[in-house]
Each structure stands twice: as C-alpha cells, then as structure tokens.
Coordinates of C-alpha atoms in Angstrom, one line a residue:
X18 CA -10.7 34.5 -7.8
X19 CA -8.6 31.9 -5.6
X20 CA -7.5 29.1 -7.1
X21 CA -6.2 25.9 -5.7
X22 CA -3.3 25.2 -6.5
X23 CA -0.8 22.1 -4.9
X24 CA 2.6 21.3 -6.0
X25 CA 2.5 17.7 -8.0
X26 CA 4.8 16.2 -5.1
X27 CA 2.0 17.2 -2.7
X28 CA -0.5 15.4 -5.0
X29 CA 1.7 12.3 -5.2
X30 CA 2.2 12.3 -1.6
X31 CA -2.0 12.3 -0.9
X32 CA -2.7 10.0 -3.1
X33 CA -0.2 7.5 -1.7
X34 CA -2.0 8.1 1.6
X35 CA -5.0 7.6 0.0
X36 CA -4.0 4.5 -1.6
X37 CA -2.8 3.2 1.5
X38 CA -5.7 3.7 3.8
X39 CA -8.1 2.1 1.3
X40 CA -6.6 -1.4 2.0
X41 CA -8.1 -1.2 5.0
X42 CA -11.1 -0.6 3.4
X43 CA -10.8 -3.4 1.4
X44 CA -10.0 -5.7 4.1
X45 CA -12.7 -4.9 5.9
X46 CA -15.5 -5.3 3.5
X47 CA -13.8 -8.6 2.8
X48 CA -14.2 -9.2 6.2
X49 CA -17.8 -8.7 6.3
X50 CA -18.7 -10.4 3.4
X51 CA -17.1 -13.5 5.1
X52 CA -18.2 -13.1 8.5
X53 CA -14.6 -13.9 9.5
X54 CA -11.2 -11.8 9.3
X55 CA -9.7 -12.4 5.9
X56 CA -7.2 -10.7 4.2
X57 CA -7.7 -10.7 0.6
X58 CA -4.8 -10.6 -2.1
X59 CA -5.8 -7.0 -3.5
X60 CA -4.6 -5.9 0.2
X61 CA -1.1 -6.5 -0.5
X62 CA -1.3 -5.4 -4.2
X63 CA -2.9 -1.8 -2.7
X64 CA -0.4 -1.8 0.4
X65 CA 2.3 -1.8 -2.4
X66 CA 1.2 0.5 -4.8
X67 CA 0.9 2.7 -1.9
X68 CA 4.2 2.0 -0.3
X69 CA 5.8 2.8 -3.6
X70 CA 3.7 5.9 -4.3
X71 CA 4.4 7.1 -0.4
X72 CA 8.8 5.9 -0.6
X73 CA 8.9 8.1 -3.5
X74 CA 7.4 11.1 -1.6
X75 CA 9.0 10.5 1.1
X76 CA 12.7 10.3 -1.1
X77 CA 11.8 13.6 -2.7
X78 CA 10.9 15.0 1.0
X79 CA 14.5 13.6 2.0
X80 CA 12.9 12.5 4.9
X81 CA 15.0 9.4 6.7
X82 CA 12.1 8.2 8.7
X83 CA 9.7 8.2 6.1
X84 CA 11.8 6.7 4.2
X85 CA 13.0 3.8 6.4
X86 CA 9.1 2.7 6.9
X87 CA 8.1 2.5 3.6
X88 CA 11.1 0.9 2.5
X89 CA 10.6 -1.9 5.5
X90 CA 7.0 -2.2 4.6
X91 CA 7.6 -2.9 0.7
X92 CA 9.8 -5.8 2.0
X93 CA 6.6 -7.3 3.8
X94 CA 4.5 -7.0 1.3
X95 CA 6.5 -8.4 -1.4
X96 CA 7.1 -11.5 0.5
X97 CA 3.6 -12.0 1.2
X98 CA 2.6 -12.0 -2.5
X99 CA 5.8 -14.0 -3.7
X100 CA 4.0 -16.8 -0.4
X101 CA 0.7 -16.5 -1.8
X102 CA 1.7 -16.7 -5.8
X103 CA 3.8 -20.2 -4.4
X104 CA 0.6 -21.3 -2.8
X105 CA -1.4 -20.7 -5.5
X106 CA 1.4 -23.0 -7.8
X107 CA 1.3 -25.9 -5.4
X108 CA -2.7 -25.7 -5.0
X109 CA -2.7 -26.1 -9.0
X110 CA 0.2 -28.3 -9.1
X111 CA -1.9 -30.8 -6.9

C-alpha cells in the first residue's frame, strides 16, 4: 500500500501558498458583502502570515528570487498595519 508521504518543508511551503491565496478570498467576500471594494484588516494580517510562512520556504529552498519577493512584500504589509493601527489611535483619540 502507497502511502503519501511529503517532506515537512514541502508542507510549509503549501500551506504558505495556501495562506496566501485566501486573502484574496477574504477580500472578496468583504467586497461583496459591501457592495464596494474594501480591503479589510484580516487581509494584511493573512498576507503576512503567509509572507512569513512562504520567506521561510523560500530561505530553506535558497532560492534568491523567492526570497527577494517575500521579503519586499513583508515590508508592504507591515507598513499598512502600523497606518491602520495609527488610524485607529487618532479615530479614538478624537
């Protein structure tokens, strides 16, 4: 009897993937529900978690390009949620 059988690596590197693709997922229902484009907060959360999960396979695949992209894209979606935790602080401030 065949078993499957993936390397852990290979695991982290789909579920990164995974992770990643559902933000679009998540924008889009978001979307819908609103009846306009929005882009909710949980988008950034999810496109970090899954830039992190994804950098680290791409770091144990030693693979430059990989690497370069994620790492760009963490910078992005950091500075988005640092924008929207200040405008949350001055909505409450005022």
């Amino acid at each position: 009897m065949n078993t499957l059988s993936l390397p852990p690596m290979l695991l982290l590197g789909f579920a990164g993937q995974l992770l990643f693709a559902s933000r679009f997922l998540v924008q889009w229902i978001a979307s819908e529900r609103a009846g306009a484009s929005v882009m909710p907060i949980v988008f950034w959360w999810i496109s970090l978690a899954g830039g992190v999960t994804l950098l680290t396979y791409a770091i144990w695949r030693q693979d430059p390009v990989f690497i370069m992209g994620q790492s760009l894209g963490l910078i992005v979606y950091l500075r988005n949620l640092v924008l929207i935790s200040r405008a949350r602080l001055n909505d409450a401030a005022s």
